Short mmCIF file of C-alpha atoms in Angstrom, two decimals:
data_model
loop_
_atom_site.label_atom_id
_atom_site.label_comp_id
_atom_site.label_asym_id
_atom_site.label_seq_id
_atom_site.Cartn_x
_atom_site.Cartn_y
_atom_site.Cartn_z
CA MET A 1 -18.88 -55.43 -57.20
CA GLU A 2 -20.92 -58.85 -57.17
CA SER A 3 -24.49 -58.83 -58.94
CA ALA A 4 -27.24 -60.73 -57.44
CA ALA A 5 -30.78 -61.72 -58.77
CA ALA A 6 -32.90 -60.09 -56.16
CA ARG A 7 -31.94 -56.83 -55.25
CA PRO A 8 -32.21 -55.73 -51.60
CA ARG A 9 -34.46 -52.43 -50.90
CA PRO A 10 -34.86 -50.66 -47.79
CA VAL A 11 -37.79 -50.62 -45.58
CA LEU A 12 -38.80 -46.88 -45.44
CA THR A 13 -41.64 -45.13 -44.01
CA ALA A 14 -42.70 -41.90 -42.78
CA ALA A 15 -41.18 -42.20 -39.17
CA SER A 16 -37.74 -43.33 -40.31
CA VAL A 17 -37.26 -40.47 -43.17
CA LEU A 18 -38.84 -37.30 -41.76
CA PRO A 19 -37.15 -34.69 -39.72
CA GLU A 20 -37.47 -35.09 -35.95
CA ASP A 21 -39.35 -31.45 -36.04
CA ALA A 22 -41.15 -32.37 -39.42
CA ASP A 23 -44.12 -30.64 -37.95
CA ARG A 24 -42.62 -27.08 -37.89
CA ALA A 25 -40.91 -27.79 -41.24
CA ALA A 26 -41.85 -26.74 -44.76
CA LEU A 27 -40.45 -29.75 -46.46
CA VAL A 28 -41.02 -29.94 -50.56
CA ALA A 29 -41.04 -33.34 -52.51
CA ARG A 30 -41.28 -34.14 -56.10
CA VAL A 31 -43.91 -37.48 -56.82
CA HIS A 32 -44.16 -39.19 -60.12
CA ALA A 33 -47.77 -39.24 -60.99
CA PRO A 34 -48.48 -42.35 -63.00
CA GLU A 35 -51.90 -40.47 -64.43
CA TRP A 36 -49.64 -37.30 -65.79
CA ASP A 37 -46.79 -39.95 -66.73
CA GLY A 38 -44.49 -37.25 -64.89
CA PRO A 39 -43.30 -35.71 -61.83
CA CYS A 40 -45.51 -33.38 -59.33
CA VAL A 41 -44.32 -30.55 -57.19
CA ALA A 42 -45.52 -31.33 -53.74
CA ALA A 43 -45.69 -30.61 -50.25
CA ILE A 44 -45.32 -32.86 -47.08
CA ARG A 45 -47.96 -32.39 -44.48
CA GLY A 46 -47.52 -34.94 -41.69
CA GLU A 47 -48.07 -38.16 -43.44
CA GLN A 48 -50.18 -36.53 -46.34
CA VAL A 49 -48.18 -35.64 -49.39
CA VAL A 50 -50.23 -32.80 -51.32
CA ASP A 51 -49.45 -31.85 -54.93
CA LEU A 52 -48.82 -27.90 -55.50
CA THR A 53 -47.95 -28.69 -59.43
CA SER A 54 -50.48 -26.14 -60.26
CA LEU A 55 -49.22 -23.46 -58.10
CA ALA A 56 -45.50 -24.49 -58.91
CA PRO A 57 -44.70 -26.29 -62.16
CA THR A 58 -41.08 -27.08 -61.17
CA VAL A 59 -39.46 -26.79 -57.61
CA SER A 60 -37.26 -24.35 -59.29
CA ASP A 61 -40.18 -22.08 -60.16
CA LEU A 62 -41.38 -22.83 -56.21
CA LEU A 63 -38.07 -21.41 -55.03
CA GLU A 64 -38.11 -17.94 -56.98
CA ARG A 65 -41.60 -17.26 -54.72
CA ASP A 66 -40.60 -15.00 -51.54
CA ASP A 67 -43.57 -16.91 -50.08
CA ALA A 68 -42.46 -20.47 -50.67
CA ALA A 69 -42.51 -21.64 -47.55
CA ALA A 70 -46.18 -20.33 -46.84
CA VAL A 71 -47.43 -21.94 -50.12
CA VAL A 72 -45.95 -25.35 -48.94
CA ARG A 73 -47.64 -24.87 -45.56
CA GLU A 74 -50.75 -23.69 -46.35
CA ALA A 75 -51.89 -23.67 -49.87
CA ASP A 76 -54.57 -25.63 -51.28
CA GLY A 77 -53.41 -27.97 -53.69
CA GLY A 78 -54.60 -30.98 -56.01
CA SER A 79 -54.08 -34.62 -55.79
CA THR A 80 -52.83 -36.20 -52.00
CA TRP A 81 -51.03 -39.47 -51.45
CA ASN A 82 -50.04 -41.32 -48.40
CA LEU A 83 -46.10 -40.90 -47.32
CA ASP A 84 -45.96 -44.44 -46.23
CA GLU A 85 -47.23 -45.61 -49.73
CA LEU A 86 -44.80 -43.67 -51.63
CA LEU A 87 -41.72 -44.71 -49.51
CA GLN A 88 -42.82 -48.30 -50.12
CA ALA A 89 -43.39 -47.97 -53.57
CA PRO A 90 -40.99 -49.26 -56.37
CA ALA A 91 -38.94 -46.16 -57.17
CA ASN A 92 -38.18 -46.95 -60.94
CA ARG A 93 -41.92 -48.13 -61.56
CA ARG A 94 -43.95 -45.59 -63.85
CA ASP A 95 -47.15 -47.13 -62.90
CA VAL A 96 -47.33 -46.42 -59.26
CA PRO A 97 -46.72 -43.19 -57.24
CA HIS A 98 -43.47 -42.91 -56.06
CA LEU A 99 -40.80 -40.40 -54.47
CA LEU A 100 -38.27 -38.30 -56.43
CA ALA A 101 -35.29 -36.21 -55.56
CA PRO A 102 -36.87 -33.01 -54.65
CA ILE A 103 -35.03 -30.74 -57.15
CA ASP A 104 -35.77 -30.65 -60.94
CA LEU A 105 -33.99 -27.84 -62.99
CA GLN A 106 -31.29 -26.79 -60.71
CA VAL A 107 -27.83 -27.53 -61.69
CA ILE A 108 -26.16 -29.89 -59.49
CA LYS A 109 -22.72 -28.56 -58.27
CA ALA A 110 -20.62 -29.92 -55.66
CA ALA A 111 -17.76 -28.03 -53.46
CA GLY A 112 -14.64 -30.60 -52.91
CA VAL A 113 -12.13 -30.48 -50.49
CA THR A 114 -14.04 -28.77 -47.85
CA PHE A 115 -12.57 -30.12 -44.86
CA ALA A 116 -9.02 -30.02 -44.06
CA ARG A 117 -9.27 -33.65 -42.66
CA SER A 118 -10.58 -35.45 -45.52
CA LEU A 119 -8.40 -33.40 -47.62
CA LEU A 120 -5.89 -35.67 -46.63
CA GLU A 121 -7.50 -38.47 -48.02
CA ARG A 122 -7.62 -37.04 -51.49
CA VAL A 123 -3.87 -36.50 -51.17
CA ILE A 124 -3.39 -40.15 -50.76
CA GLU A 125 -5.58 -41.26 -53.30
CA GLU A 126 -3.35 -39.11 -55.62
CA ARG A 127 -0.15 -40.29 -54.13
CA THR A 128 -1.18 -44.10 -54.44
CA GLY A 129 -2.33 -43.49 -58.21
CA GLY A 130 -5.68 -45.05 -57.06
CA ASP A 131 -4.16 -48.18 -55.91
CA PRO A 132 -5.86 -49.10 -52.34
CA ALA A 133 -3.22 -51.32 -51.35
CA GLN A 134 -0.66 -48.46 -51.00
CA ALA A 135 -2.76 -46.26 -49.15
CA ALA A 136 -2.08 -47.46 -45.61
CA ARG A 137 1.78 -47.28 -46.57
CA VAL A 138 1.22 -43.85 -48.02
CA ARG A 139 -1.04 -42.37 -45.26
CA GLU A 140 1.54 -42.98 -42.28
CA ARG A 141 3.90 -41.28 -44.43
CA VAL A 142 1.58 -38.15 -45.33
CA GLY A 143 0.29 -38.35 -41.44
CA GLN A 144 4.02 -38.07 -39.96
CA VAL A 145 4.66 -34.51 -42.33
CA VAL A 146 1.37 -32.98 -42.11
CA GLY A 147 0.35 -34.02 -38.51
CA GLY A 148 -1.98 -31.48 -37.26
CA ALA A 149 -0.20 -28.85 -39.27
CA LEU A 150 -3.82 -28.45 -41.32
CA ASP A 151 -6.07 -28.21 -38.22
CA GLY A 152 -8.15 -24.82 -37.90
CA ILE A 153 -6.21 -23.37 -40.70
CA ARG A 154 -8.56 -20.79 -42.88
CA PRO A 155 -8.16 -21.17 -46.38
CA GLY A 156 -6.18 -18.51 -48.28
CA SER A 157 -4.82 -17.06 -44.87
CA PRO A 158 -0.77 -16.24 -44.23
CA GLU A 159 -1.33 -19.45 -41.85
CA ALA A 160 -2.22 -21.58 -44.87
CA ALA A 161 0.36 -20.25 -47.01
CA LYS A 162 3.15 -21.46 -44.14
CA ALA A 163 1.42 -24.73 -44.20
CA ARG A 164 2.16 -24.68 -48.38
CA GLU A 165 5.49 -23.86 -47.80
CA LEU A 166 6.32 -26.93 -45.41
CA LEU A 167 4.35 -29.46 -47.77
CA VAL A 168 6.56 -28.15 -50.69
CA SER A 169 9.66 -28.71 -48.77
CA GLU A 170 8.60 -32.15 -48.32
CA GLY A 171 7.65 -33.09 -51.63
CA LEU A 172 4.14 -33.59 -50.51
CA TRP A 173 1.98 -30.29 -52.59
CA SER A 174 -0.68 -31.62 -54.17
CA GLN A 175 -3.70 -29.92 -56.36
CA TYR A 176 -6.01 -31.26 -53.46
CA LEU A 177 -4.20 -28.97 -50.98
CA GLU A 178 -4.29 -26.01 -53.56
CA VAL A 179 -8.17 -26.10 -53.13
CA GLY A 180 -8.03 -27.36 -49.75
CA ILE A 181 -5.98 -24.55 -48.37
CA GLY A 182 -5.51 -22.24 -51.15
CA PRO A 183 -7.68 -19.12 -51.84
CA ASP A 184 -10.16 -20.76 -54.10
CA PRO A 185 -12.06 -23.59 -53.85
CA GLU A 186 -13.04 -26.27 -55.66
CA VAL A 187 -16.56 -25.94 -57.48
CA PHE A 188 -17.45 -28.69 -59.94
CA THR A 189 -20.54 -29.93 -61.79
CA LYS A 190 -21.84 -33.09 -60.15
CA ALA A 191 -24.27 -34.41 -62.31
CA PRO A 192 -26.88 -33.20 -65.02
CA VAL A 193 -30.13 -31.37 -64.49
CA LEU A 194 -32.74 -33.94 -63.53
CA SER A 195 -30.28 -36.67 -63.02
CA ALA A 196 -30.57 -37.32 -59.52
CA VAL A 197 -32.29 -40.04 -57.70
CA GLY A 198 -34.03 -39.95 -54.27
CA THR A 199 -34.79 -41.72 -51.46
CA GLY A 200 -35.58 -45.38 -51.77
CA ALA A 201 -33.81 -45.53 -55.51
CA GLU A 202 -30.69 -47.46 -56.07
CA VAL A 203 -27.52 -45.60 -56.28
CA GLY A 204 -24.70 -46.49 -58.71
CA VAL A 205 -21.39 -47.26 -58.69
CA LEU A 206 -19.27 -47.54 -61.75
CA GLY A 207 -18.56 -51.50 -62.18
CA ALA A 208 -15.06 -51.24 -62.82
CA SER A 209 -14.45 -49.51 -59.82
CA VAL A 210 -12.71 -51.37 -56.92
CA TRP A 211 -11.84 -48.34 -54.29
CA ASN A 212 -15.15 -46.54 -53.95
CA ASN A 213 -17.28 -44.79 -50.60
CA PRO A 214 -20.48 -42.95 -50.53
CA GLU A 215 -20.03 -39.01 -49.41
CA PRO A 216 -22.70 -38.09 -46.57
CA GLU A 217 -23.12 -34.20 -47.57
CA ALA A 218 -25.44 -31.24 -46.87
CA VAL A 219 -26.74 -29.78 -49.97
CA LEU A 220 -27.77 -26.34 -50.08
CA VAL A 221 -30.58 -25.31 -52.37
CA VAL A 222 -30.16 -21.90 -54.14
CA ASP A 223 -32.62 -19.73 -56.17
CA SER A 224 -31.35 -17.75 -59.24
CA ARG A 225 -30.75 -14.83 -57.27
CA GLY A 226 -28.13 -16.30 -55.47
CA ARG A 227 -30.24 -16.97 -52.01
CA VAL A 228 -29.84 -20.15 -50.18
CA ARG A 229 -33.72 -21.02 -49.66
CA GLY A 230 -33.33 -24.37 -48.21
CA ALA A 231 -31.23 -27.34 -47.78
CA THR A 232 -31.46 -31.43 -47.77
CA LEU A 233 -29.06 -34.40 -47.75
CA GLY A 234 -26.85 -36.10 -50.46
CA ASN A 235 -24.81 -38.42 -51.64
CA ASP A 236 -22.04 -37.36 -53.89
CA VAL A 237 -20.87 -41.26 -54.70
CA ASN A 238 -17.06 -41.11 -55.10
CA LEU A 239 -14.86 -43.59 -56.70
CA ARG A 240 -11.47 -42.98 -55.29
CA ASP A 241 -9.54 -45.36 -57.69
CA VAL A 242 -10.42 -43.34 -60.78
CA GLU A 243 -9.88 -40.05 -59.41
CA GLY A 244 -6.61 -41.02 -57.74
CA ARG A 245 -5.13 -41.82 -61.14
CA SER A 246 -5.81 -38.36 -62.48
CA ALA A 247 -7.83 -35.21 -61.27
CA LEU A 248 -8.60 -34.91 -64.84
CA LEU A 249 -10.87 -37.90 -64.19
CA LEU A 250 -13.33 -36.08 -62.08
CA SER A 251 -16.07 -36.36 -64.36
CA ARG A 252 -15.59 -40.14 -65.01
CA ALA A 253 -15.28 -40.66 -60.98
CA LYS A 254 -18.42 -38.39 -60.23
CA ASP A 255 -20.82 -38.30 -63.01
CA ASN A 256 -22.06 -41.75 -63.87
CA ASN A 257 -25.81 -43.55 -64.00
CA ALA A 258 -27.46 -42.84 -60.88
CA SER A 259 -24.24 -41.70 -59.09
CA CYS A 260 -25.87 -38.60 -57.39
CA ALA A 261 -28.80 -38.78 -54.55
CA ILE A 262 -30.77 -36.11 -52.96
CA GLY A 263 -33.16 -36.04 -50.13
CA PRO A 264 -35.14 -37.28 -49.04
CA PHE A 265 -36.95 -33.51 -48.80
CA VAL A 266 -36.19 -29.79 -49.41
CA ARG A 267 -36.51 -28.43 -46.05
CA LEU A 268 -37.32 -24.71 -46.86
CA PHE A 269 -35.55 -21.91 -44.61
CA ASP A 270 -37.99 -20.28 -42.25
CA ASP A 271 -37.58 -18.59 -38.55
CA ASP A 272 -36.75 -22.01 -36.99
CA PHE A 273 -34.32 -23.23 -39.64
CA GLY A 274 -31.73 -21.23 -41.67
CA LEU A 275 -27.97 -20.78 -42.56
CA ASP A 276 -26.74 -20.84 -39.02
CA THR A 277 -28.38 -24.53 -38.89
CA VAL A 278 -27.12 -25.71 -41.56
CA ARG A 279 -23.83 -24.65 -40.27
CA GLY A 280 -24.03 -26.99 -37.43
CA LEU A 281 -25.53 -29.61 -38.89
CA ASP A 282 -24.24 -33.15 -37.95
CA ILE A 283 -24.96 -35.83 -40.65
CA ASP A 284 -24.75 -39.37 -39.85
CA LEU A 285 -23.79 -42.49 -42.16
CA ARG A 286 -24.90 -45.94 -41.86
CA ILE A 287 -23.62 -48.74 -44.02
CA ASP A 288 -25.41 -52.17 -44.05
CA GLY A 289 -24.22 -54.84 -45.77
CA THR A 290 -26.04 -58.03 -47.09
CA ASP A 291 -23.54 -59.91 -45.21
CA GLY A 292 -24.05 -58.25 -42.03
CA TYR A 293 -21.12 -55.64 -42.25
CA VAL A 294 -21.75 -52.34 -40.46
CA LEU A 295 -20.00 -48.92 -40.57
CA HIS A 296 -20.59 -45.77 -38.84
CA GLY A 297 -19.56 -42.86 -39.98
CA SER A 298 -20.28 -38.94 -39.61
CA SER A 299 -19.81 -35.49 -40.89
CA SER A 300 -19.88 -32.32 -38.67
CA MET A 301 -20.75 -29.08 -40.82
CA SER A 302 -18.87 -26.97 -37.90
CA GLU A 303 -15.69 -28.47 -38.89
CA ILE A 304 -15.75 -27.09 -42.34
CA SER A 305 -12.89 -25.22 -43.59
CA ARG A 306 -14.69 -22.49 -45.72
CA ASP A 307 -18.16 -20.75 -44.87
CA ILE A 308 -20.76 -22.07 -46.83
CA LEU A 309 -21.92 -18.78 -48.05
CA GLU A 310 -17.93 -18.44 -49.40
CA LEU A 311 -19.18 -21.79 -51.26
CA VAL A 312 -21.99 -20.31 -52.79
CA ALA A 313 -20.24 -16.83 -53.84
CA ALA A 314 -17.64 -18.90 -55.83
CA THR A 315 -20.55 -20.80 -57.56
CA HIS A 316 -23.20 -17.90 -58.40
CA GLY A 317 -22.23 -14.53 -59.07
CA SER A 318 -21.43 -11.84 -61.75
CA HIS A 319 -18.87 -14.33 -62.92
CA HIS A 320 -21.30 -17.11 -63.29
CA GLN A 321 -25.41 -17.02 -63.17
CA TYR A 322 -28.13 -19.86 -63.02
CA PRO A 323 -31.43 -18.87 -64.01
CA ASP A 324 -33.10 -22.04 -62.88
CA GLY A 325 -31.14 -21.90 -59.73
CA PHE A 326 -28.73 -24.82 -58.41
CA VAL A 327 -28.17 -26.98 -55.49
CA LEU A 328 -24.63 -27.30 -54.07
CA PHE A 329 -23.05 -30.34 -52.29
CA THR A 330 -20.98 -28.80 -49.55
CA GLY A 331 -18.30 -31.56 -49.04
CA THR A 332 -17.41 -34.25 -46.23
CA LEU A 333 -15.49 -35.07 -43.56
CA PHE A 334 -16.20 -38.82 -44.31
CA ALA A 335 -13.28 -40.78 -45.80
CA PRO A 336 -13.48 -44.43 -44.61
CA THR A 337 -10.35 -46.01 -44.14
CA GLU A 338 -10.75 -49.21 -42.39
CA ASP A 339 -10.66 -52.43 -44.19
CA ARG A 340 -13.60 -54.16 -45.26
CA HIS A 341 -12.05 -57.45 -47.01
CA ALA A 342 -8.29 -58.04 -47.32
CA PRO A 343 -5.58 -56.08 -45.02
CA GLY A 344 -4.76 -52.72 -46.48
CA ALA A 345 -7.37 -52.78 -48.93
CA GLY A 346 -9.39 -50.28 -47.30
CA PHE A 347 -13.25 -49.52 -47.76
CA THR A 348 -15.43 -50.29 -50.99
CA HIS A 349 -18.75 -50.89 -51.73
CA GLU A 350 -20.45 -54.23 -52.17
CA TYR A 351 -23.54 -54.91 -54.05
CA GLY A 352 -26.79 -54.50 -52.26
CA ASP A 353 -25.33 -52.37 -49.60
CA ILE A 354 -27.68 -50.22 -47.97
CA VAL A 355 -26.71 -46.25 -47.14
CA ARG A 356 -28.44 -44.13 -44.77
CA ILE A 357 -27.64 -40.55 -44.61
CA SER A 358 -29.34 -38.77 -41.60
CA SER A 359 -29.74 -35.74 -39.91
CA PRO A 360 -31.93 -34.83 -37.02
CA ARG A 361 -33.43 -31.41 -39.03
CA LEU A 362 -33.24 -33.01 -42.21
CA GLY A 363 -34.09 -36.45 -42.12
CA ALA A 364 -32.70 -39.32 -44.05
CA LEU A 365 -31.85 -39.98 -47.58
CA VAL A 366 -31.62 -44.04 -47.95
CA ASN A 367 -30.18 -45.86 -51.17
CA THR A 368 -29.35 -49.15 -52.28
CA VAL A 369 -25.98 -49.77 -53.98
CA VAL A 370 -25.89 -51.35 -57.36
CA THR A 371 -23.69 -50.77 -60.27
CA SER A 372 -24.56 -47.65 -62.65
CA GLU A 373 -24.79 -50.24 -65.30
CA GLN A 374 -27.51 -52.31 -63.63
CA ALA A 375 -29.41 -49.28 -62.23
CA ALA A 376 -32.31 -48.06 -63.85
CA PRO A 377 -31.48 -45.97 -67.01
CA TRP A 378 -31.96 -42.16 -66.99
CA THR A 379 -34.72 -41.45 -69.31
CA PHE A 380 -36.64 -38.25 -68.02
CA GLY A 381 -34.76 -35.37 -69.13
CA VAL A 382 -35.23 -31.56 -69.82
CA ARG A 383 -37.36 -32.20 -72.92
CA ALA A 384 -39.68 -34.90 -71.21
CA LEU A 385 -40.39 -32.40 -68.70
CA MET A 386 -41.24 -29.79 -71.39
CA HIS A 387 -43.60 -32.42 -72.94
CA TYR A 388 -45.30 -33.15 -69.85
CA LEU A 389 -45.84 -29.91 -68.57
CA ALA A 390 -47.33 -28.82 -71.77
CA ARG A 391 -49.72 -32.06 -71.43
CA ARG A 392 -51.04 -30.52 -67.96
CA GLY A 393 -51.46 -27.13 -69.54
CA LEU A 394 -48.52 -25.53 -67.06
CA LEU A 395 -46.26 -24.11 -69.89
#
């Protein structure tokens, strides 16, 4: 990925990032406040952003309240900001207010290989050893053997077991197919607490990676009791060459500086927006390169292989608790196969790509691609948050 002296920034406005029915939505944001040198929990009310930190010091605290949606819609707050001004502010300047990722103390989890169509691309990564030059040949071979054998299969079912037997007989069984159609889903920790970047920020790809892509996903926001309280959008940045060498390199492939983007806002569940809405979401992706390159993609939650509550149950329960709640990336259908440069080389990011992940009911998460080494260092962690809340008398 090439560097450049001037980093391109997307032009964002309230109209371009808000959900289409924002007037009916309970939307939670976080805002960096220079006067406190820390993050405020905030509500989006039209183009006005209202500080709710005195009522809920963290988003985690807010989501523990049964009346969270009412608080976001109606409660008196403190400072206010203009949403357009927050969106147009540089994302890493501590001296100006700007939007942050709309979560804080929640553990950032991700479910992998949740769509049958995209799981085949994981198999291809594994079979090529992370070499994009081999992808076309292996893709053809896998397609010939598997065909539509995985279409509509329920993971863990007798039909899934038969598909496993077919793949084993052809020498194509894979650890990815195990979690894709086997009884247990893959759930892993995507990134550390407080490390996610928000809309308008730079998103990082490891500098050494030569085969990578964004992963547009619906992200569930879950409280400490395992209740799904809302949803947002996420980019689970993926390094195909790294993970393709070995699944044991998952952390190297997934967890790097600025490699997790979440936003623009958390939309809380209410009578008009709930689990069934999330189950039917269509998530669109657009990548605009500085050279005029454009790529469109999409992911439909209606095609997910495991229900979203099954993924939540695999994450939280008597076997594992999350006292501050968690967010859960739910996986994606998107796995780009078209060549960006040389024939057979597939897609990979270039410096300055603008990635827009959007869904009508959740708005738009927009980020500019840089290397993780060039992205702003992550410096605000749990210790800094505790000091900040103490300064405001909120601990």
